[in-house]
Amino acid sequence: MPQHEHMDRHKKRFGERMDKMERDRKREARKVHKISEFAQKSFGWRAKMFNQKRFKEKAALRKTLSLHQEGSNKHANDDKVTEGAVPAYLLDRENVTRAKILSNTVKQKRKEKAGKWTVPIPKVKPVADDEMFRQMASGKRMKKNWKRMITKVTFVGDAYTRKAPKYERFIRPTGLRFKKAHITHPELKTTFCLDILGVKKNPSSSLFTSLGVITKGTIIEVNVSELGLVTQSGKVVWGKYAQITNNPELDGCINGVLLV
């Protein structure tokens, strides 16, 4: 049995305290005071890092609250007909109805602009450079070590032209290049084999993103024209983002979940 499962095992056998919920509530209530006390006592580099962290948390909270704010919708109501005579100064006015609405389109655009997605895997283990690259000796006497071979799955487009081998710094093996991915639609509960259009974001490094390296947690863009998805205006959706949920270099295929 793993070491970290002893507490769960004890809970299953003997249960929990009767006042556990009350203790958790009080602990959560004391948390703000603890944070305030730490903020007042800390100084120097620790205070600077703490303030940066709090600023990011508050900014994320403000964004979340602004997304759920209700807007006012004002539109003409043709069905409502007033009974009796209407004064002359009201004849040219339409009957107006006000309603509170939540604009899904605006919310989606704000989310995309902020670059935030509700991804299936929010945190992934970063991949080190030593794990990603393998040194390759080059030169007449094999004394130069500036070349690197990528040991993970990569994606290169159809228009990709390889550099001359003499000047190529990052080598992407042909056997580890993939063009298709098995993407699952979370609402349809169906998996499709879709073409990859590009690598949008690799959480480990911006260098891996530019090289097209695909690891667990990477956001890729796939061609969803076969699925027949359309926008609210009726246009066909060609590309959509998906997150990789497996380790492609170990499984030999790319599996992911579509971000809808």
XYZ file of C-alpha atoms in Angstrom:
260
model
C 0.000 0.000 0.000
C 1.388 3.460 -0.852
C 2.488 5.584 2.093
C 0.018 8.410 1.514
C -3.069 6.147 1.810
C -2.857 5.477 5.587
C -5.126 8.431 6.426
C -7.770 7.330 3.911
C -7.570 3.798 5.261
C -8.077 5.070 8.833
C -11.103 7.144 7.749
C -12.710 4.111 6.103
C -12.177 1.950 9.171
C -12.995 4.308 12.024
C -14.807 7.240 10.380
C -14.234 10.948 11.113
C -14.826 13.249 14.050
C -18.368 14.425 14.655
C -17.303 18.072 14.533
C -15.155 17.778 11.399
C -17.375 20.049 9.276
C -17.397 22.720 11.999
C -13.611 22.534 12.427
C -13.102 22.861 8.658
C -15.438 25.862 8.552
C -13.554 27.591 11.380
C -10.200 26.799 9.791
C -11.387 28.359 6.524
C -12.635 31.432 8.431
C -9.241 31.823 10.155
C -7.408 31.545 6.842
C -7.979 35.181 5.840
C -6.584 36.379 9.173
C -3.526 34.174 8.751
C -2.913 35.596 5.279
C -3.348 39.147 6.591
C -0.912 38.514 9.449
C 1.680 37.073 7.056
C 1.279 40.047 4.690
C 1.854 42.520 7.540
C 4.877 40.759 9.024
C 6.703 39.735 5.828
C 9.271 42.042 4.243
C 11.912 42.034 1.532
C 11.934 39.472 -1.263
C 9.352 37.219 0.443
C 6.867 40.116 0.688
C 7.428 40.997 -2.971
C 6.732 37.427 -4.144
C 3.694 37.181 -1.850
C 2.227 40.462 -3.183
C 2.690 39.289 -6.785
C 0.866 36.049 -5.995
C -2.018 37.890 -4.271
C -2.292 40.358 -7.165
C -2.674 37.503 -9.666
C -5.299 35.792 -7.486
C -7.333 38.997 -7.171
C -7.076 39.688 -10.923
C -8.359 36.180 -11.699
C -11.216 36.677 -9.207
C -12.185 40.008 -10.803
C -12.228 38.382 -14.248
C -14.435 35.564 -12.989
C -16.887 38.011 -11.398
C -17.014 40.229 -14.498
C -17.855 37.195 -16.674
C -20.968 36.488 -14.604
C -22.259 40.052 -14.456
C -25.667 40.479 -16.004
C -26.230 42.925 -18.849
C -29.347 44.856 -19.725
C -31.165 44.025 -22.952
C -33.587 46.570 -24.431
C -35.801 45.440 -27.317
C -39.141 46.341 -28.845
C -42.175 44.316 -27.880
C -44.573 43.986 -30.835
C -47.065 41.761 -29.029
C -48.054 44.245 -26.363
C -50.913 46.520 -27.529
C -52.207 49.204 -25.197
C -55.951 49.457 -24.688
C -57.717 52.796 -25.110
C -56.473 56.089 -26.501
C -52.755 56.979 -26.490
C -51.573 60.609 -26.098
C -50.029 62.288 -29.142
C -46.542 62.505 -27.582
C -46.514 58.706 -27.074
C -47.644 57.667 -30.557
C -44.150 57.536 -32.079
C -42.694 55.526 -29.182
C -42.491 51.767 -29.282
C -43.326 49.560 -26.358
C -39.948 48.647 -24.927
C -39.154 45.609 -22.793
C -36.040 45.403 -20.676
C -34.603 42.059 -19.714
C -31.511 40.804 -17.917
C -29.400 38.576 -20.128
C -26.106 36.764 -19.956
C -24.326 36.983 -23.301
C -22.604 33.656 -23.912
C -20.832 34.986 -27.007
C -19.282 37.879 -25.095
C -18.231 35.570 -22.276
C -16.593 33.156 -24.729
C -14.742 35.977 -26.479
C -13.475 37.322 -23.167
C -12.249 33.879 -22.180
C -10.421 33.418 -25.484
C -8.931 36.913 -25.254
C -7.630 36.204 -21.781
C -6.234 32.889 -23.002
C -8.069 30.911 -20.354
C -9.601 27.513 -21.033
C -11.165 25.043 -18.681
C -8.710 22.322 -19.604
C -9.057 18.677 -18.537
C -5.490 18.649 -17.111
C -4.828 22.014 -15.422
C -1.365 21.084 -14.086
C 1.284 18.895 -15.696
C 4.793 17.915 -14.728
C 7.315 20.063 -16.666
C 9.682 18.266 -19.028
C 13.374 19.003 -18.444
C 15.722 19.845 -21.291
C 17.877 16.801 -20.501
C 14.847 14.560 -20.999
C 13.683 16.394 -24.129
C 17.009 16.632 -26.008
C 19.850 14.237 -26.626
C 23.304 15.582 -27.448
C 24.720 14.656 -30.817
C 28.386 14.788 -31.631
C 29.237 16.377 -34.967
C 32.196 17.669 -36.916
C 35.048 15.942 -38.647
C 36.457 14.525 -35.425
C 33.103 14.366 -33.561
C 34.250 16.964 -31.032
C 31.354 19.436 -31.438
C 28.240 19.060 -29.276
C 25.924 21.865 -30.367
C 23.373 19.633 -32.099
C 20.313 18.282 -30.265
C 17.976 15.424 -31.194
C 14.395 15.684 -29.911
C 13.274 12.516 -28.114
C 9.546 13.399 -27.952
C 6.708 13.388 -30.483
C 6.690 16.429 -32.768
C 4.455 17.956 -35.413
C 5.696 19.610 -38.591
C 3.384 21.010 -41.266
C 3.162 19.889 -44.877
C 5.123 22.959 -46.001
C 8.054 22.132 -43.680
C 11.464 22.126 -45.363
C 14.335 20.653 -43.415
C 17.556 22.617 -43.175
C 20.802 21.237 -44.534
C 22.008 18.557 -42.093
C 25.241 20.450 -41.533
C 23.433 23.522 -40.154
C 20.438 21.854 -38.460
C 20.579 22.447 -34.678
C 17.363 20.695 -33.578
C 16.784 17.342 -35.294
C 13.216 16.014 -35.330
C 13.268 12.282 -36.173
C 10.876 11.229 -38.934
C 9.633 8.295 -36.856
C 8.412 10.652 -34.118
C 6.515 13.028 -36.405
C 2.728 12.767 -36.151
C 0.027 14.332 -38.322
C -3.158 12.873 -36.782
C -4.590 12.689 -33.264
C -7.423 10.776 -31.583
C -9.594 13.539 -30.131
C -12.612 12.860 -27.879
C -15.602 15.212 -27.933
C -16.659 15.597 -24.270
C -20.338 16.226 -25.060
C -20.789 13.626 -27.835
C -18.671 11.046 -25.946
C -17.151 10.032 -29.263
C -13.542 9.834 -30.463
C -12.471 11.063 -33.911
C -9.177 10.733 -35.770
C -8.471 14.348 -36.789
C -5.653 16.118 -38.633
C -3.365 18.329 -36.557
C -3.141 21.944 -37.737
C -0.507 23.169 -35.292
C 0.829 23.294 -31.745
C -0.700 26.209 -29.850
C 0.973 25.955 -26.435
C 3.362 23.553 -24.754
C 3.223 24.176 -20.977
C 6.855 23.169 -20.448
C 8.559 25.821 -22.597
C 8.000 28.327 -25.403
C 10.938 26.695 -27.219
C 9.059 23.380 -27.291
C 6.030 25.244 -28.690
C 8.057 26.734 -31.539
C 9.607 23.325 -32.287
C 6.150 21.677 -32.380
C 6.874 19.248 -29.524
C 3.776 17.413 -28.251
C 3.805 16.216 -24.633
C 1.112 15.600 -22.023
C -0.933 18.763 -21.421
C -0.023 20.427 -24.732
C -2.728 22.492 -26.447
C -2.966 21.681 -30.162
C -5.239 22.863 -32.949
C -7.108 20.184 -34.907
C -9.215 20.211 -38.055
C -12.868 19.679 -37.022
C -14.478 20.327 -40.424
C -15.530 16.646 -40.574
C -17.611 17.025 -37.398
C -19.916 19.615 -38.995
C -19.613 22.170 -36.179
C -21.027 25.606 -37.000
C -20.940 28.984 -35.243
C -24.002 30.965 -34.160
C -23.883 32.886 -37.450
C -23.907 29.622 -39.449
C -20.244 29.495 -40.511
C -18.420 26.167 -40.510
C -15.762 25.782 -37.792
C -12.475 24.552 -39.300
C -10.059 24.596 -36.374
C -10.573 23.972 -32.662
C -8.224 23.518 -29.719
C -7.671 20.227 -27.894
C -5.481 19.148 -24.975
C -3.265 16.069 -25.020
C -4.105 13.635 -22.217
C -1.509 10.883 -22.720
C 2.239 10.509 -23.237
C 2.509 10.107 -27.033
C 6.148 8.985 -27.008
C 5.193 6.012 -24.786
C 1.841 5.058 -26.346
C 2.717 5.533 -30.011
C -0.409 7.630 -30.645
C -1.815 11.014 -29.644
C -4.964 11.085 -27.500
C -6.705 14.265 -26.437
C -9.924 15.997 -25.383
C -11.583 18.737 -27.412
C -11.943 22.094 -25.627
C -15.558 23.180 -26.156
